[in-house]
Coordinates of C-alpha atoms in Angstrom, one line a residue:
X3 CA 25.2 -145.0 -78.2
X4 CA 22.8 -142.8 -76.6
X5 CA 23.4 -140.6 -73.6
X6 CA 22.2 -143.7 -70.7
X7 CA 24.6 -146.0 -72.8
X8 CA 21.9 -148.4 -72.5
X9 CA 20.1 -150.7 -75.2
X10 CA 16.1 -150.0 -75.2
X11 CA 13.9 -153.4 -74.3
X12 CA 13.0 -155.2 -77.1
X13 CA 15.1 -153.6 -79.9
X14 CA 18.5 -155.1 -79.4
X15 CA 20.0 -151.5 -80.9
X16 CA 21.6 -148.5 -80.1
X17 CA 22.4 -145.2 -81.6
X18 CA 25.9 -145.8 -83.5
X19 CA 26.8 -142.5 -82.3
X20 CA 26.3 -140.5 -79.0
X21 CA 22.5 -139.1 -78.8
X22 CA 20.3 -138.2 -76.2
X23 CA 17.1 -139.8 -75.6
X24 CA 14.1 -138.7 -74.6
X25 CA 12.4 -141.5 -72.3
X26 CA 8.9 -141.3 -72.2
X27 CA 8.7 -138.2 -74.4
X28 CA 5.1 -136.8 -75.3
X29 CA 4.5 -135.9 -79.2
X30 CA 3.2 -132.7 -77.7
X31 CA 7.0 -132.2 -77.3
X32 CA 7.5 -131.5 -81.4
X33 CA 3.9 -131.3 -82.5
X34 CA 3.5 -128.1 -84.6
X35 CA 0.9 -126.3 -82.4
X36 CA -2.1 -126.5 -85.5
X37 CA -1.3 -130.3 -85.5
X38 CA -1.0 -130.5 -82.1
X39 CA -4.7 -128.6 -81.1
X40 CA -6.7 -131.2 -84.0
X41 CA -4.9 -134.2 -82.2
X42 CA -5.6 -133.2 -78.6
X43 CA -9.5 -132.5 -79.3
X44 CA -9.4 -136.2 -81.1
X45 CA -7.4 -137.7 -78.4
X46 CA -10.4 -136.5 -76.0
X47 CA -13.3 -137.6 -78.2
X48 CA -13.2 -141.3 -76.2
X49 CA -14.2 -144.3 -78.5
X50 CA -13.5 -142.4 -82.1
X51 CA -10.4 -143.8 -83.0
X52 CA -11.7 -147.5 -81.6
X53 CA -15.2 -147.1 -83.5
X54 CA -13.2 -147.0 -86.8
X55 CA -10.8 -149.6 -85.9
X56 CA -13.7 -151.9 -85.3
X57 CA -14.7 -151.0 -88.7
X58 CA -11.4 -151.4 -90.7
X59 CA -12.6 -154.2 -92.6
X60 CA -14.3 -151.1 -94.7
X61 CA -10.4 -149.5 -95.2
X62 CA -7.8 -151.5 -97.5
X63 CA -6.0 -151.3 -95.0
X64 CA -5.8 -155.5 -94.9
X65 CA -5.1 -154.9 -98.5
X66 CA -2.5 -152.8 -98.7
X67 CA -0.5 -154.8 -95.1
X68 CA -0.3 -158.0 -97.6
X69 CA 0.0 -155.8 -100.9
X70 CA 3.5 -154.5 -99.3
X71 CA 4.2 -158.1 -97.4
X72 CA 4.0 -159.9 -100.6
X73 CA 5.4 -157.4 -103.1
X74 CA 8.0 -155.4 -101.5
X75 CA 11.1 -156.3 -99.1
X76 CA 10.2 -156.2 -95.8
X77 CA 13.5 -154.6 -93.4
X78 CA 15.0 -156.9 -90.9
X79 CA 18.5 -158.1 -89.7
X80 CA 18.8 -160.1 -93.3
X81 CA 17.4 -157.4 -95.3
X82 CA 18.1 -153.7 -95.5
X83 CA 20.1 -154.3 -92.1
X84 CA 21.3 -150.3 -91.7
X85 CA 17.8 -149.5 -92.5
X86 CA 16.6 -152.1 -89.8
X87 CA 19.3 -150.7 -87.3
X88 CA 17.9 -147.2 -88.0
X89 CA 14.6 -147.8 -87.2
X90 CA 15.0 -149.5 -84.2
X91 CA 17.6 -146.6 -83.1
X92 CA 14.6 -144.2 -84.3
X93 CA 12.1 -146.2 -81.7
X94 CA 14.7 -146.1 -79.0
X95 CA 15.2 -142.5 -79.0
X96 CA 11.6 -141.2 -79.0
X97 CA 10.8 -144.3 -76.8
X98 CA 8.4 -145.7 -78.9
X99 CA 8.0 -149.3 -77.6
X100 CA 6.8 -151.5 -80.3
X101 CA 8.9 -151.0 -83.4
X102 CA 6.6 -151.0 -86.4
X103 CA 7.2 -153.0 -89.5
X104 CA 8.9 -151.7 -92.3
X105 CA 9.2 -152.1 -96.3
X106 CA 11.3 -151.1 -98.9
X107 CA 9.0 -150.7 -102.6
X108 CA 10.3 -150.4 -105.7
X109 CA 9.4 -146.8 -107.0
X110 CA 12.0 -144.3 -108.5
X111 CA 9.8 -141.3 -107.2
X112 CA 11.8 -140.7 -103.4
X113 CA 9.1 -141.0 -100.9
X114 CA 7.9 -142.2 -97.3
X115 CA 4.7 -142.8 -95.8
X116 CA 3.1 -144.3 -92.5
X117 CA 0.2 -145.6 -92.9
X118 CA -2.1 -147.9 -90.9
X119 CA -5.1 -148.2 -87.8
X120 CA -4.3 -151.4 -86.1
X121 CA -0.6 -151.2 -86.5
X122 CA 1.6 -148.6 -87.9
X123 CA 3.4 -149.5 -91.4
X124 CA 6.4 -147.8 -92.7
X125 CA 7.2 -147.8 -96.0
X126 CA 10.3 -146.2 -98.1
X127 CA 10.9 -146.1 -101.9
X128 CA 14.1 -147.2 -103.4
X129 CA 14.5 -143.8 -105.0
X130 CA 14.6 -142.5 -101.4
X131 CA 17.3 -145.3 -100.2
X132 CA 19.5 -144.6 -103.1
X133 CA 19.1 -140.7 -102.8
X134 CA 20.0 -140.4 -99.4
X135 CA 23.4 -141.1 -97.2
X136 CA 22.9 -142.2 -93.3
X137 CA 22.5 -139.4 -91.7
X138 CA 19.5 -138.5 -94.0
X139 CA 18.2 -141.1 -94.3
X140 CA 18.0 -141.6 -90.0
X141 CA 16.1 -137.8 -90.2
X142 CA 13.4 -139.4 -93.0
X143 CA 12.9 -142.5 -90.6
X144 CA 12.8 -140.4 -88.1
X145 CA 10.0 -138.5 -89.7
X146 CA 8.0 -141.8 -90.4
X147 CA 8.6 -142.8 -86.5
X148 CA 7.0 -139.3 -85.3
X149 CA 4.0 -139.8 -87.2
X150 CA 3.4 -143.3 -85.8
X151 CA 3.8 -141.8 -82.0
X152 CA 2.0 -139.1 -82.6
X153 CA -1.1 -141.3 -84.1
X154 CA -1.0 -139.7 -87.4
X155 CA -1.3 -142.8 -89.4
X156 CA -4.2 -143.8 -87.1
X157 CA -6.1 -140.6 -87.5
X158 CA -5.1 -139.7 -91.2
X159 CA -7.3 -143.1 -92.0
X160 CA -9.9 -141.6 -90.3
X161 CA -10.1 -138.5 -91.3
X162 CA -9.9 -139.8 -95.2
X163 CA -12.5 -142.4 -94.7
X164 CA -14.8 -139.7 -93.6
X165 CA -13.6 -137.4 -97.0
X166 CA -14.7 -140.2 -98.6
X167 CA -18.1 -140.7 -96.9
X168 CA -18.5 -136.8 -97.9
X169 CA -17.8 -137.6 -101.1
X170 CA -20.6 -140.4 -101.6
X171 CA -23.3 -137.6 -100.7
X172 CA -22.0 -134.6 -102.3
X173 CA -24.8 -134.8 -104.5
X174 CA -26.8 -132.9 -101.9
X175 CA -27.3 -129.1 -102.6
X176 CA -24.4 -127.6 -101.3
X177 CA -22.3 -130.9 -101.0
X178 CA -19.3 -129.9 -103.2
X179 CA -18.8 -126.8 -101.1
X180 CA -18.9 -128.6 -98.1
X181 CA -16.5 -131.5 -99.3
X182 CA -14.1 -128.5 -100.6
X183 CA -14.3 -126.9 -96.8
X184 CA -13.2 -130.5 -95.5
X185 CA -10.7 -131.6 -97.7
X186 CA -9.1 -128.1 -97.7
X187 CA -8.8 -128.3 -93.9
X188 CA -7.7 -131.6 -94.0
X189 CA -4.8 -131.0 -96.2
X190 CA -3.9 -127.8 -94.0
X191 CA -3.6 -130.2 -91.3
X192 CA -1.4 -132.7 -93.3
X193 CA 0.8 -130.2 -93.8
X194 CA 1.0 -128.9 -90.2
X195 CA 1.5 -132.5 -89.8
X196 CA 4.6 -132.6 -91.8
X197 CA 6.2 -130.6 -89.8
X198 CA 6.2 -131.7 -86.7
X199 CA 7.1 -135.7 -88.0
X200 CA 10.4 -133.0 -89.7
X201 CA 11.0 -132.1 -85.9
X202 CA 10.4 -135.6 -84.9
X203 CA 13.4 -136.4 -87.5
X204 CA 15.9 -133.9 -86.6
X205 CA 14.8 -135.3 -82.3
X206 CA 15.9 -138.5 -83.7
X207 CA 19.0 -137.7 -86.0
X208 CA 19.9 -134.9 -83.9
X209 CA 22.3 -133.6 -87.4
X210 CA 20.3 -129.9 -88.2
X211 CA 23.0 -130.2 -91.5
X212 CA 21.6 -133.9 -92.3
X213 CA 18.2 -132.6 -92.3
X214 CA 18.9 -130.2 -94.5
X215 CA 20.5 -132.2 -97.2
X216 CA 17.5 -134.5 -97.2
X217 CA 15.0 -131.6 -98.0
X218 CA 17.4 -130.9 -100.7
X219 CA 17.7 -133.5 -102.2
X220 CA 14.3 -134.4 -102.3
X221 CA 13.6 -131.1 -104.2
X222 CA 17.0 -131.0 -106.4
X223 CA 18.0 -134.7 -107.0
X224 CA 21.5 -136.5 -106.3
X225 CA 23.5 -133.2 -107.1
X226 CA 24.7 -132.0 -103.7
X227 CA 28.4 -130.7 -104.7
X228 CA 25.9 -128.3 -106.6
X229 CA 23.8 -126.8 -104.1
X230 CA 24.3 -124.7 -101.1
X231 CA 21.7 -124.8 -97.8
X232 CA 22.5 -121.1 -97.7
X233 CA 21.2 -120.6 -101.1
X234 CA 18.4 -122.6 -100.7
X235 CA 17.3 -121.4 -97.5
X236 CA 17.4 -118.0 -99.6
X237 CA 14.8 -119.5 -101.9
X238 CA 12.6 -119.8 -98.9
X239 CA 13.0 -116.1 -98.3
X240 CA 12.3 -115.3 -101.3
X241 CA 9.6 -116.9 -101.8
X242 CA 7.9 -116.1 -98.7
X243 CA 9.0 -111.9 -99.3
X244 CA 8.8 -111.8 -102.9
X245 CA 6.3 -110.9 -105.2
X246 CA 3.1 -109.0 -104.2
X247 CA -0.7 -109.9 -103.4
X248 CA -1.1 -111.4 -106.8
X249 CA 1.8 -114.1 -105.9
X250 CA 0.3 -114.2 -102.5
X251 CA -3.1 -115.4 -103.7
X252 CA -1.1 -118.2 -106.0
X253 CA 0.9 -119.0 -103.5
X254 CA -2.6 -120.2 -102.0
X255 CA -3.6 -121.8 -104.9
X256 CA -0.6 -123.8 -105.5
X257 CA -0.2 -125.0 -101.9
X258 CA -3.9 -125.6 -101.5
X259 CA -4.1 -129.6 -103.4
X260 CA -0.6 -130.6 -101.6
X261 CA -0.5 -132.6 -98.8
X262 CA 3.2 -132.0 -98.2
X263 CA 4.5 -128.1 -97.5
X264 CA 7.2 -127.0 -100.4
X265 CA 10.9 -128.3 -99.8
X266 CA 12.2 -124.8 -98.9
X267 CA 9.5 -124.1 -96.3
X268 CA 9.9 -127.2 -94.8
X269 CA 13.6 -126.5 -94.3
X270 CA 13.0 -122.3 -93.3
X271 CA 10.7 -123.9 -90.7
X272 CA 13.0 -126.8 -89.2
X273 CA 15.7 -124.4 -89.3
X274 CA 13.6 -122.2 -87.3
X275 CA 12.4 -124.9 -84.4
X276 CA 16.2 -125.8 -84.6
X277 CA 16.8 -122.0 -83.4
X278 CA 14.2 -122.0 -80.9
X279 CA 14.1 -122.0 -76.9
X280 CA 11.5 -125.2 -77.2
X281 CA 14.0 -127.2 -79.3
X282 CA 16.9 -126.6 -76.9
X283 CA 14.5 -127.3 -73.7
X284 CA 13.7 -130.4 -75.2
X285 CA 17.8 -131.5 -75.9
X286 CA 18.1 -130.1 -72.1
X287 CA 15.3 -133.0 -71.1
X288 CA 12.6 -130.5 -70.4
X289 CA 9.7 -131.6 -72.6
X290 CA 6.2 -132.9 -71.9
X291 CA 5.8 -136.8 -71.2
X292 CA 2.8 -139.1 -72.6
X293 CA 1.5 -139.8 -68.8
X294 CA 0.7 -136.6 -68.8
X295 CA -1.5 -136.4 -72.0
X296 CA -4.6 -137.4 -70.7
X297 CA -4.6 -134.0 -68.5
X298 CA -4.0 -132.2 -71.4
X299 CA -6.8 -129.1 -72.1
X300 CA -8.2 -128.6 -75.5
X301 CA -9.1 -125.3 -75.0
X302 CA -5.2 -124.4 -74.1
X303 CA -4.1 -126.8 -77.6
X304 CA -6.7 -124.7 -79.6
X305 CA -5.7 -121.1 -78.1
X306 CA -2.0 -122.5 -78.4
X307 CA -2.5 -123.0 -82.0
X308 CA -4.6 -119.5 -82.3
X309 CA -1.7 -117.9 -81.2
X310 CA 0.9 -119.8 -83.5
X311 CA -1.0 -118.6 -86.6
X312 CA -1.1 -115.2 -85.5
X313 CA 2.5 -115.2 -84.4
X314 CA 3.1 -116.4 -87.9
X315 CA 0.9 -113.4 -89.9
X316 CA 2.6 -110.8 -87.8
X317 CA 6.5 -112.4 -88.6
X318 CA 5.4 -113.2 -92.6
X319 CA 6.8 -111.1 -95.2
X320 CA 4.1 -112.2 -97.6
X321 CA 2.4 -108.8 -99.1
X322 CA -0.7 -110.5 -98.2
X323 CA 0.2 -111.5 -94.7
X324 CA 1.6 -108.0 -94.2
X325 CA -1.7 -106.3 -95.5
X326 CA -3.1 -108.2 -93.2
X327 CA -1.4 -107.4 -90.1
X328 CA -1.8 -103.4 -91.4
X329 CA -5.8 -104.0 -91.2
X330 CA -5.7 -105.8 -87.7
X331 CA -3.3 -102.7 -86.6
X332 CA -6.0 -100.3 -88.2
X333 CA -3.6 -99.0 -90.3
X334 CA -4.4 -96.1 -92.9
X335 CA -4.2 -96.0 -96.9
X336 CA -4.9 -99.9 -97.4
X337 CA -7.5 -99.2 -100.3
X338 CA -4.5 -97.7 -102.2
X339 CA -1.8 -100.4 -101.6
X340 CA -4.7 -102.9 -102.1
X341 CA -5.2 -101.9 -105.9
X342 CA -1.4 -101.2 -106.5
X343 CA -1.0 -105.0 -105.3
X344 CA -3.8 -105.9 -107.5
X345 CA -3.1 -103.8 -111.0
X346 CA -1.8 -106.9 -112.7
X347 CA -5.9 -108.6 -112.4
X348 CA -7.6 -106.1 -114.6
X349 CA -7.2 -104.2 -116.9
X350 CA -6.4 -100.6 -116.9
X351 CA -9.9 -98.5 -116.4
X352 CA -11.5 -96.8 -119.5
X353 CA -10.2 -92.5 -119.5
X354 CA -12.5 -90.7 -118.0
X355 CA -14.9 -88.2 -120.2
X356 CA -16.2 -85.1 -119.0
X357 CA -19.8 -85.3 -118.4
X358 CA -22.2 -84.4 -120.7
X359 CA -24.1 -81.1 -120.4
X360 CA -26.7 -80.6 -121.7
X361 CA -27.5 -77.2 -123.9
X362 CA -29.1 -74.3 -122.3
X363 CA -32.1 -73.0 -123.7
X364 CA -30.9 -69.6 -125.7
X365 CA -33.2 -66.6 -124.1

């Protein structure tokens, strides 16, 4: 039961164990400050979000509301009770007042979505119920829930139906470089996105260790007695510290088609937020609160989010990130450590010869 001891209107459910709620509560609250500065500026453009749910019938979304209706198991009180009871504990605790549907698909692959303009959708995999115990699984739905109050699913459709307009003229010169720049930023966002609906899950399980276990299971499979979130929180370190600016640049390269950040980030970071003066403020029931949104300054959200990224280059380990920081500092002998990072990329030059001289002209 949650801290008021009292059942939320409309949901008929309670926390089965003691956790606070946060009544009212903002997204802004657990928003990763990139995510947070894209949503704000949208939230102020009035009429965007309505002109493209006037225009849905162009989405599937229609499609894909009776696609899961009629071919996956749709959670209730008869069906996937716990996971019913979770979701409506999930709505109660971030106060989110209509409880959106949810469905169960058969797919081995463990994965969540939401997804959706009119009305938020939920959707779980079986190979995520069967991989996951309670606790975990309350953190994923958790995750799902943030999404749907923080109008991700809403402005995710968006945002991809406009990809796909690019698309459909990228014929014009230039086109494919412009559709690259989109999508690119688009996925950065999806990724910033992720973690704040992770914060929105550990708000909502309030179990950091529960958390933890779902990340790793997700990246290492049904084998918990053989893993450690020590070790795996190393991996994060490592990964981040190790190598040098050729693993930096593929670092890029691999992260740049994902939508989702890798498994061990996305623990380092939650781990992090778990750590941090905002988190505690928020368990304390200092946070901001949705009638305050509307006052809300972009230009605040954007410098916000400026400074987060910054924050994050000077704090990085990455040789890249590092070399970086060195050339913002003005810092001395970066041609050298550029081309020591960098030896692996070419080959080694030719040996030098001595220049040619030409004869002189015996007297």
């Amino acid at each position: 039961m949650s801290d008021d001891g009292h059942a939320h209107k409309g949901n008929g459910s309670v926390p089965s164990r003691q956790r606070r709620r946060f009544p009212g509560i903002s997204s802004r609250a657990y928003e990763h400050p990139a995510d947070r500065s894209a949503l704000v500026a949208l939230r102020k453009l009035s009429g965007f979000d309505a002109v493209f749910k006037a225009l849905s019938g162009l989405l599937p979304e229609r499609s894909l509301g009776l696609l899961f209706l009629s071919d996956s198991v749709r959670v209730s009180d008869q069906q996937f009770a716990h996971l019913n009871d979770m979701l409506r504990d999930a709505c109660y605790i971030l106060d989110l007042e209509k409880v959106p549907p949810m469905y169960v698909t058969q797919d081995p692959q463990p994965n969540a979505m939401c997804i959706g303009l009119d009305e938020p959708i939920v959707v779980v995999s079986t190979g995520l119920v069967e991989l996951l115990d309670e606790e975990e699984m309350r953190a994923v739905v958790g995750h799902e829930v943030g999404h749907a109050l923080s109008g991700h699913a809403v402005y995710r459709t968006i945002l991809l139906f406009l990809t796909n307009l690019a698309l459909k003229v990228a014929w014009i010169p230039l086109g494919n470089l412009a559709v690259l720049a989109i999508v690119t930023a688009l996925r950065e966002w999806f990724r910033k996105s992720e973690l704040s609906a992770d914060r929105a899950g550990l708000l909502v399980g309030q179990d950091l260790r529960a958390s933890m276990r779902g990340l790793m299971k997700i990246a290492g499979g049904n084998h918990l007695h053989e893993m450690n979130v020590d070790a795996f929180l190393q991996q994060a370190e490592e990964y981040e510290a190790g190598g040098d600016l050729r693993d930096s640049v593929l670092k890029i390269l691999n992260v740049l088609p994902r939508s989702h950040p890798f498994t061990t980030v996305r623990a380092a970071e939650l781990k992090k937020w778990a750590e941090s003066r905002d988190f505690q403020r928020i368990m304390d029931g200092h946070y901001p609160r949705r009638d305050e949104d509307k006052d809300t300054s972009v230009s605040d959200s954007f410098r916000q989010s400026a400074a987060s990224y910054a924050d994050d280059v000077k704090s990085s380990k990455d040789p890249l990130m590092k070399l970086v920081t060195d050339l913002a500092d003005g810092a001395g002998g970066l041609g050298g450590r550029v081309r020591r990072g960098f030896d692996g990329f070419t080959s080694p030059p030719p040996p030098k010869t001595p220049p040619h001289t030409p004869p002189q002209d015996e007297e």
